[in-house]
């Protein structure tokens, strides 16, 4: 089976940078599944759908056309042809995404899209349920973690344009999102039994990338 590397873990664990770095190092494509859940959430908010109403969300789930570009040097995400790379990172979307991504109909549609993109492989896929649900046969599975403090600090750095995004606020919002993502009924964030756990708290980005590349070469 051509290589599929599943990279799961909570927010701020360093998944995106590590996944892109691994894809570059190994000449693979890269898919950010979180961006797809964010794109769906952005569309729901713009369409005026009450995101806490699961039935209302489910009723509209087939409407947006979500497309992901998989070049690790310039991944793209569009909704109905509009580039949404920036608006999907706002706090408004970030704070609504757990509700939308807990709706089974949303997951069904996006998991199907993700499997289409994964196709015959040659890709690094990051998310929450890649090793458990989306690609349970992936030959390489990583569960990336980091201490809560390090994760909050990384997130706050991503949001420096937002004055309300202090480390304390980010930490509280993130803890809430992780709790929702881990306790939802539909494919919660969980470590696959056969995933290698990497704690990135004391590691540099290069060290994390090297560790994953090493795992990939071992399984080859
Ligand atoms: O990785 P991220 O923070 O951009 O992900 C945004 C949200 O999407 C996250 O709070 C949970 C959800 N998500 C998911 O449910 N399943 C995935 N495979 C990826 C993300």
PDB file of C-alpha atoms and ligand atoms in Angstrom:
ATOM      1  CA  UNK A   1       0.000   0.000   0.000  1.00  0.00           C
ATOM      2  CA  UNK A   2       1.449   3.442  -0.890  1.00  0.00           C
ATOM      3  CA  UNK A   3       2.276   5.493   2.139  1.00  0.00           C
ATOM      4  CA  UNK A   4      -0.430   7.120   4.236  1.00  0.00           C
ATOM      5  CA  UNK A   5       0.750   8.843   7.404  1.00  0.00           C
ATOM      6  CA  UNK A   6      -2.038   9.556   9.899  1.00  0.00           C
ATOM      7  CA  UNK A   7      -1.228  12.412  12.282  1.00  0.00           C
ATOM      8  CA  UNK A   8      -3.744  12.841  15.107  1.00  0.00           C
ATOM      9  CA  UNK A   9      -3.683  14.842  18.315  1.00  0.00           C
ATOM     10  CA  UNK A  10      -5.235  17.760  20.184  1.00  0.00           C
ATOM     11  CA  UNK A  11      -5.057  21.394  19.072  1.00  0.00           C
ATOM     12  CA  UNK A  12      -1.685  23.079  19.483  1.00  0.00           C
ATOM     13  CA  UNK A  13       0.270  19.823  19.566  1.00  0.00           C
ATOM     14  CA  UNK A  14       2.225  21.016  16.527  1.00  0.00           C
ATOM     15  CA  UNK A  15       0.476  18.697  14.058  1.00  0.00           C
ATOM     16  CA  UNK A  16       0.264  21.144  11.148  1.00  0.00           C
ATOM     17  CA  UNK A  17       3.912  22.210  11.058  1.00  0.00           C
ATOM     18  CA  UNK A  18       5.100  18.657  11.654  1.00  0.00           C
ATOM     19  CA  UNK A  19       2.747  17.163   9.039  1.00  0.00           C
ATOM     20  CA  UNK A  20       3.784  19.681   6.378  1.00  0.00           C
ATOM     21  CA  UNK A  21       7.456  19.121   7.217  1.00  0.00           C
ATOM     22  CA  UNK A  22       7.107  15.341   6.970  1.00  0.00           C
ATOM     23  CA  UNK A  23       5.259  15.636   3.636  1.00  0.00           C
ATOM     24  CA  UNK A  24       8.022  17.885   2.263  1.00  0.00           C
ATOM     25  CA  UNK A  25      10.782  15.598   3.524  1.00  0.00           C
ATOM     26  CA  UNK A  26       9.222  12.514   1.943  1.00  0.00           C
ATOM     27  CA  UNK A  27       7.763  14.104  -1.210  1.00  0.00           C
ATOM     28  CA  UNK A  28       4.166  13.378  -0.141  1.00  0.00           C
ATOM     29  CA  UNK A  29       0.928  15.341  -0.397  1.00  0.00           C
ATOM     30  CA  UNK A  30      -0.573  16.949   2.730  1.00  0.00           C
ATOM     31  CA  UNK A  31      -4.191  17.156   3.883  1.00  0.00           C
ATOM     32  CA  UNK A  32      -5.422  19.324   6.783  1.00  0.00           C
ATOM     33  CA  UNK A  33      -8.791  17.795   7.726  1.00  0.00           C
ATOM     34  CA  UNK A  34      -9.314  20.390  10.484  1.00  0.00           C
ATOM     35  CA  UNK A  35      -9.432  23.045   7.745  1.00  0.00           C
ATOM     36  CA  UNK A  36     -12.318  21.124   6.147  1.00  0.00           C
ATOM     37  CA  UNK A  37     -14.328  21.133   9.426  1.00  0.00           C
ATOM     38  CA  UNK A  38     -13.508  24.830   9.781  1.00  0.00           C
ATOM     39  CA  UNK A  39     -14.625  25.510   6.178  1.00  0.00           C
ATOM     40  CA  UNK A  40     -17.943  23.743   6.827  1.00  0.00           C
ATOM     41  CA  UNK A  41     -18.350  25.797  10.042  1.00  0.00           C
ATOM     42  CA  UNK A  42     -17.523  29.068   8.236  1.00  0.00           C
ATOM     43  CA  UNK A  43     -20.184  28.293   5.620  1.00  0.00           C
ATOM     44  CA  UNK A  44     -22.814  27.410   8.284  1.00  0.00           C
ATOM     45  CA  UNK A  45     -22.168  30.677  10.165  1.00  0.00           C
ATOM     46  CA  UNK A  46     -22.378  32.701   6.959  1.00  0.00           C
ATOM     47  CA  UNK A  47     -25.589  30.935   5.951  1.00  0.00           C
ATOM     48  CA  UNK A  48     -27.080  31.878   9.342  1.00  0.00           C
ATOM     49  CA  UNK A  49     -27.469  28.261  10.462  1.00  0.00           C
ATOM     50  CA  UNK A  50     -27.665  27.986  14.283  1.00  0.00           C
ATOM     51  CA  UNK A  51     -24.569  25.847  14.821  1.00  0.00           C
ATOM     52  CA  UNK A  52     -25.727  24.434  18.168  1.00  0.00           C
ATOM     53  CA  UNK A  53     -28.799  22.947  16.468  1.00  0.00           C
ATOM     54  CA  UNK A  54     -27.535  19.596  15.130  1.00  0.00           C
ATOM     55  CA  UNK A  55     -30.650  18.983  13.009  1.00  0.00           C
ATOM     56  CA  UNK A  56     -30.340  22.423  11.373  1.00  0.00           C
ATOM     57  CA  UNK A  57     -26.659  21.782  10.602  1.00  0.00           C
ATOM     58  CA  UNK A  58     -27.376  18.294   9.249  1.00  0.00           C
ATOM     59  CA  UNK A  59     -30.088  19.651   6.943  1.00  0.00           C
ATOM     60  CA  UNK A  60     -27.601  21.912   5.115  1.00  0.00           C
ATOM     61  CA  UNK A  61     -24.519  19.688   5.134  1.00  0.00           C
ATOM     62  CA  UNK A  62     -24.597  18.790   1.416  1.00  0.00           C
ATOM     63  CA  UNK A  63     -24.648  22.396   0.186  1.00  0.00           C
ATOM     64  CA  UNK A  64     -21.119  23.828   0.381  1.00  0.00           C
ATOM     65  CA  UNK A  65     -18.529  22.681  -2.162  1.00  0.00           C
ATOM     66  CA  UNK A  66     -15.327  22.267  -0.151  1.00  0.00           C
ATOM     67  CA  UNK A  67     -12.037  21.767  -2.000  1.00  0.00           C
ATOM     68  CA  UNK A  68      -8.607  21.153  -0.485  1.00  0.00           C
ATOM     69  CA  UNK A  69      -5.287  21.633  -2.275  1.00  0.00           C
ATOM     70  CA  UNK A  70      -2.660  19.175  -1.006  1.00  0.00           C
ATOM     71  CA  UNK A  71       0.706  20.793  -1.827  1.00  0.00           C
ATOM     72  CA  UNK A  72       2.556  20.981   1.533  1.00  0.00           C
ATOM     73  CA  UNK A  73       4.279  24.173   0.336  1.00  0.00           C
ATOM     74  CA  UNK A  74       0.955  25.907  -0.291  1.00  0.00           C
ATOM     75  CA  UNK A  75      -2.088  23.997   0.933  1.00  0.00           C
ATOM     76  CA  UNK A  76      -5.371  25.636  -0.092  1.00  0.00           C
ATOM     77  CA  UNK A  77      -8.982  25.476   1.061  1.00  0.00           C
ATOM     78  CA  UNK A  78     -11.945  26.887  -0.829  1.00  0.00           C
ATOM     79  CA  UNK A  79     -15.700  26.928  -0.284  1.00  0.00           C
ATOM     80  CA  UNK A  80     -17.815  27.357  -3.419  1.00  0.00           C
ATOM     81  CA  UNK A  81     -14.666  28.583  -5.162  1.00  0.00           C
ATOM     82  CA  UNK A  82     -13.837  31.246  -2.526  1.00  0.00           C
ATOM     83  CA  UNK A  83     -10.457  31.099  -0.764  1.00  0.00           C
ATOM     84  CA  UNK A  84     -11.290  30.783   2.957  1.00  0.00           C
ATOM     85  CA  UNK A  85      -7.782  30.101   4.318  1.00  0.00           C
ATOM     86  CA  UNK A  86      -7.914  33.242   6.480  1.00  0.00           C
ATOM     87  CA  UNK A  87     -11.544  33.496   7.640  1.00  0.00           C
ATOM     88  CA  UNK A  88     -11.560  29.890   8.885  1.00  0.00           C
ATOM     89  CA  UNK A  89      -8.920  30.847  11.504  1.00  0.00           C
ATOM     90  CA  UNK A  90     -10.991  33.515  13.271  1.00  0.00           C
ATOM     91  CA  UNK A  91     -12.077  32.971  16.898  1.00  0.00           C
ATOM     92  CA  UNK A  92     -15.699  32.980  15.746  1.00  0.00           C
ATOM     93  CA  UNK A  93     -15.078  29.894  13.604  1.00  0.00           C
ATOM     94  CA  UNK A  94     -12.693  28.316  16.130  1.00  0.00           C
ATOM     95  CA  UNK A  95     -15.287  28.539  18.904  1.00  0.00           C
ATOM     96  CA  UNK A  96     -18.081  27.093  16.726  1.00  0.00           C
ATOM     97  CA  UNK A  97     -16.149  24.274  15.035  1.00  0.00           C
ATOM     98  CA  UNK A  98     -16.564  21.683  17.819  1.00  0.00           C
ATOM     99  CA  UNK A  99     -20.360  21.943  17.624  1.00  0.00           C
ATOM    100  CA  UNK A 100     -20.422  21.554  13.838  1.00  0.00           C
ATOM    101  CA  UNK A 101     -17.867  18.748  13.764  1.00  0.00           C
ATOM    102  CA  UNK A 102     -19.815  16.731  16.343  1.00  0.00           C
ATOM    103  CA  UNK A 103     -22.771  16.350  13.943  1.00  0.00           C
ATOM    104  CA  UNK A 104     -22.632  12.821  12.423  1.00  0.00           C
ATOM    105  CA  UNK A 105     -23.888  14.003   8.994  1.00  0.00           C
ATOM    106  CA  UNK A 106     -21.022  16.515   8.826  1.00  0.00           C
ATOM    107  CA  UNK A 107     -18.480  13.816   9.644  1.00  0.00           C
ATOM    108  CA  UNK A 108     -19.989  11.399   7.124  1.00  0.00           C
ATOM    109  CA  UNK A 109     -19.719  13.920   4.311  1.00  0.00           C
ATOM    110  CA  UNK A 110     -16.222  15.142   5.185  1.00  0.00           C
ATOM    111  CA  UNK A 111     -14.807  11.659   5.869  1.00  0.00           C
ATOM    112  CA  UNK A 112     -16.036  10.580   2.401  1.00  0.00           C
ATOM    113  CA  UNK A 113     -14.310  13.628   0.858  1.00  0.00           C
ATOM    114  CA  UNK A 114     -11.138  12.894   2.820  1.00  0.00           C
ATOM    115  CA  UNK A 115     -11.042   9.275   1.648  1.00  0.00           C
ATOM    116  CA  UNK A 116     -11.476  10.471  -1.941  1.00  0.00           C
ATOM    117  CA  UNK A 117      -8.496  12.805  -1.568  1.00  0.00           C
ATOM    118  CA  UNK A 118      -6.371  10.141   0.141  1.00  0.00           C
ATOM    119  CA  UNK A 119      -7.137   7.884  -2.837  1.00  0.00           C
ATOM    120  CA  UNK A 120      -4.282   5.474  -3.360  1.00  0.00           C
ATOM    121  CA  UNK A 121      -2.037   7.209  -0.824  1.00  0.00           C
ATOM    122  CA  UNK A 122       1.223   9.146  -0.903  1.00  0.00           C
ATOM    123  CA  UNK A 123      -0.069  11.596   1.684  1.00  0.00           C
ATOM    124  CA  UNK A 124       0.250  12.903   5.226  1.00  0.00           C
ATOM    125  CA  UNK A 125      -3.193  13.476   6.770  1.00  0.00           C
ATOM    126  CA  UNK A 126      -3.667  15.447   9.975  1.00  0.00           C
ATOM    127  CA  UNK A 127      -6.756  15.523  12.178  1.00  0.00           C
ATOM    128  CA  UNK A 128      -8.407  13.906  15.175  1.00  0.00           C
ATOM    129  CA  UNK A 129      -9.778  10.618  13.823  1.00  0.00           C
ATOM    130  CA  UNK A 130      -7.471   9.764  10.912  1.00  0.00           C
ATOM    131  CA  UNK A 131      -5.852   6.669  12.449  1.00  0.00           C
ATOM    132  CA  UNK A 132      -9.092   5.512  14.073  1.00  0.00           C
ATOM    133  CA  UNK A 133     -11.780   6.211  11.440  1.00  0.00           C
ATOM    134  CA  UNK A 134     -10.679   7.876   8.194  1.00  0.00           C
ATOM    135  CA  UNK A 135      -7.686   5.643   7.384  1.00  0.00           C
ATOM    136  CA  UNK A 136      -7.589   2.799   9.918  1.00  0.00           C
ATOM    137  CA  UNK A 137      -5.254   0.842   7.573  1.00  0.00           C
ATOM    138  CA  UNK A 138      -2.665   3.644   7.364  1.00  0.00           C
ATOM    139  CA  UNK A 139       0.768   2.003   7.695  1.00  0.00           C
ATOM    140  CA  UNK A 140       2.075   4.874   9.832  1.00  0.00           C
ATOM    141  CA  UNK A 141       0.022   6.386  12.650  1.00  0.00           C
ATOM    142  CA  UNK A 142       1.233   9.098  14.996  1.00  0.00           C
ATOM    143  CA  UNK A 143      -0.511  10.579  18.020  1.00  0.00           C
ATOM    144  CA  UNK A 144       1.150  13.911  18.743  1.00  0.00           C
ATOM    145  CA  UNK A 145       0.777  15.502  22.172  1.00  0.00           C
ATOM    146  CA  UNK A 146       2.305  18.393  24.145  1.00  0.00           C
ATOM    147  CA  UNK A 147       1.718  19.833  27.591  1.00  0.00           C
ATOM    148  CA  UNK A 148      -1.343  22.070  27.922  1.00  0.00           C
ATOM    149  CA  UNK A 149       0.836  25.151  28.595  1.00  0.00           C
ATOM    150  CA  UNK A 150       2.949  24.630  25.477  1.00  0.00           C
ATOM    151  CA  UNK A 151      -0.154  24.041  23.355  1.00  0.00           C
ATOM    152  CA  UNK A 152      -1.862  27.214  24.590  1.00  0.00           C
ATOM    153  CA  UNK A 153       1.279  29.276  24.033  1.00  0.00           C
ATOM    154  CA  UNK A 154       1.534  27.989  20.438  1.00  0.00           C
ATOM    155  CA  UNK A 155      -2.117  28.780  19.765  1.00  0.00           C
ATOM    156  CA  UNK A 156      -1.837  32.276  21.252  1.00  0.00           C
ATOM    157  CA  UNK A 157       1.136  32.965  18.978  1.00  0.00           C
ATOM    158  CA  UNK A 158      -0.987  32.010  15.960  1.00  0.00           C
ATOM    159  CA  UNK A 159      -3.578  34.572  17.059  1.00  0.00           C
ATOM    160  CA  UNK A 160      -1.416  37.602  17.851  1.00  0.00           C
ATOM    161  CA  UNK A 161      -3.608  39.820  15.644  1.00  0.00           C
ATOM    162  CA  UNK A 162      -6.468  39.286  18.092  1.00  0.00           C
ATOM    163  CA  UNK A 163      -5.930  41.381  21.265  1.00  0.00           C
ATOM    164  CA  UNK A 164      -8.366  39.218  23.244  1.00  0.00           C
ATOM    165  CA  UNK A 165      -6.306  36.112  22.530  1.00  0.00           C
ATOM    166  CA  UNK A 166      -4.147  36.158  25.651  1.00  0.00           C
ATOM    167  CA  UNK A 167      -2.560  32.903  26.744  1.00  0.00           C
ATOM    168  CA  UNK A 168      -5.146  32.591  29.540  1.00  0.00           C
ATOM    169  CA  UNK A 169      -8.144  33.101  27.261  1.00  0.00           C
ATOM    170  CA  UNK A 170      -6.697  30.829  24.590  1.00  0.00           C
ATOM    171  CA  UNK A 171      -5.971  28.148  27.183  1.00  0.00           C
ATOM    172  CA  UNK A 172      -9.540  28.240  28.486  1.00  0.00           C
ATOM    173  CA  UNK A 173     -11.072  28.175  24.985  1.00  0.00           C
ATOM    174  CA  UNK A 174      -8.748  25.405  23.934  1.00  0.00           C
ATOM    175  CA  UNK A 175      -9.476  23.300  27.010  1.00  0.00           C
ATOM    176  CA  UNK A 176     -13.180  23.649  26.203  1.00  0.00           C
ATOM    177  CA  UNK A 177     -12.627  22.625  22.558  1.00  0.00           C
ATOM    178  CA  UNK A 178     -10.435  19.643  23.514  1.00  0.00           C
ATOM    179  CA  UNK A 179     -13.055  18.526  26.032  1.00  0.00           C
ATOM    180  CA  UNK A 180     -15.810  18.737  23.389  1.00  0.00           C
ATOM    181  CA  UNK A 181     -13.644  17.039  20.724  1.00  0.00           C
ATOM    182  CA  UNK A 182     -12.678  14.184  23.081  1.00  0.00           C
ATOM    183  CA  UNK A 183     -16.104  13.534  24.594  1.00  0.00           C
ATOM    184  CA  UNK A 184     -18.371  13.758  21.524  1.00  0.00           C
ATOM    185  CA  UNK A 185     -20.096  10.519  20.477  1.00  0.00           C
ATOM    186  CA  UNK A 186     -19.171  10.648  16.778  1.00  0.00           C
ATOM    187  CA  UNK A 187     -15.482   9.696  16.301  1.00  0.00           C
ATOM    188  CA  UNK A 188     -13.985  11.515  19.283  1.00  0.00           C
ATOM    189  CA  UNK A 189     -10.321  12.511  19.414  1.00  0.00           C
ATOM    190  CA  UNK A 190      -8.578   9.309  20.488  1.00  0.00           C
ATOM    191  CA  UNK A 191      -5.247   7.595  20.110  1.00  0.00           C
ATOM    192  CA  UNK A 192      -5.437   4.558  17.804  1.00  0.00           C
ATOM    193  CA  UNK A 193      -4.219   1.413  19.571  1.00  0.00           C
ATOM    194  CA  UNK A 194      -1.430   1.013  17.019  1.00  0.00           C
ATOM    195  CA  UNK A 195      -0.357   4.696  16.891  1.00  0.00           C
ATOM    196  CA  UNK A 196       3.090   5.812  18.045  1.00  0.00           C
ATOM    197  CA  UNK A 197       2.729   8.559  20.652  1.00  0.00           C
ATOM    198  CA  UNK A 198       5.165  11.459  20.332  1.00  0.00           C
ATOM    199  CA  UNK A 199       5.230  14.098  23.090  1.00  0.00           C
ATOM    200  CA  UNK A 200       6.518  17.278  21.451  1.00  0.00           C
ATOM    201  CA  UNK A 201       6.764  19.321  24.683  1.00  0.00           C
ATOM    202  CA  UNK A 202      10.557  19.233  24.845  1.00  0.00           C
ATOM    203  CA  UNK A 203      11.226  18.653  21.142  1.00  0.00           C
ATOM    204  CA  UNK A 204      12.029  21.084  18.334  1.00  0.00           C
ATOM    205  CA  UNK A 205       9.968  20.963  15.144  1.00  0.00           C
ATOM    206  CA  UNK A 206      12.918  19.374  13.312  1.00  0.00           C
ATOM    207  CA  UNK A 207      13.150  16.651  15.972  1.00  0.00           C
ATOM    208  CA  UNK A 208       9.432  15.837  15.644  1.00  0.00           C
ATOM    209  CA  UNK A 209       9.715  15.677  11.836  1.00  0.00           C
ATOM    210  CA  UNK A 210      12.766  13.415  12.120  1.00  0.00           C
ATOM    211  CA  UNK A 211      10.953  11.082  14.510  1.00  0.00           C
ATOM    212  CA  UNK A 212       7.991  10.681  12.119  1.00  0.00           C
ATOM    213  CA  UNK A 213      10.240  10.276   9.044  1.00  0.00           C
ATOM    214  CA  UNK A 214      12.118   7.573  10.971  1.00  0.00           C
ATOM    215  CA  UNK A 215       8.846   5.742  11.720  1.00  0.00           C
ATOM    216  CA  UNK A 216       7.836   5.968   8.053  1.00  0.00           C
ATOM    217  CA  UNK A 217      11.179   4.535   6.895  1.00  0.00           C
ATOM    218  CA  UNK A 218      10.953   1.716   9.459  1.00  0.00           C
ATOM    219  CA  UNK A 219       7.581   0.613   8.061  1.00  0.00           C
ATOM    220  CA  UNK A 220       8.702   0.776   4.420  1.00  0.00           C
TER     221      UNK A 220
HETATM  222  O1  LIG B   1      -6.975  21.023  13.785  1.00  0.00           O
HETATM  223  P1  LIG B   1      -7.951  22.204  13.916  1.00  0.00           P
HETATM  224  O2  LIG B   1      -7.842  22.909  15.224  1.00  0.00           O
HETATM  225  O3  LIG B   1      -7.871  23.130  12.767  1.00  0.00           O
HETATM  226  O4  LIG B   1      -9.388  21.492  13.891  1.00  0.00           O
HETATM  227  C1  LIG B   1     -10.555  22.241  14.024  1.00  0.00           C
HETATM  228  C2  LIG B   1     -11.663  21.414  14.652  1.00  0.00           C
HETATM  229  O5  LIG B   1     -12.111  20.433  13.742  1.00  0.00           O
HETATM  230  C3  LIG B   1     -11.314  20.675  15.938  1.00  0.00           C
HETATM  231  O6  LIG B   1     -11.750  21.403  17.058  1.00  0.00           O
HETATM  232  C4  LIG B   1     -12.059  19.377  15.848  1.00  0.00           C
HETATM  233  C5  LIG B   1     -12.439  19.236  14.415  1.00  0.00           C
HETATM  234  N1  LIG B   1     -11.777  18.134  13.728  1.00  0.00           N
HETATM  235  C6  LIG B   1     -12.385  16.905  13.786  1.00  0.00           C
HETATM  236  O7  LIG B   1     -13.395  16.760  14.452  1.00  0.00           O
HETATM  237  N2  LIG B   1     -11.864  15.859  13.101  1.00  0.00           N
HETATM  238  C7  LIG B   1     -10.744  15.997  12.370  1.00  0.00           C
HETATM  239  N3  LIG B   1     -10.242  14.951  11.688  1.00  0.00           N
HETATM  240  C8  LIG B   1     -10.085  17.247  12.331  1.00  0.00           C
HETATM  241  C9  LIG B   1     -10.634  18.306  13.033  1.00  0.00           C
END
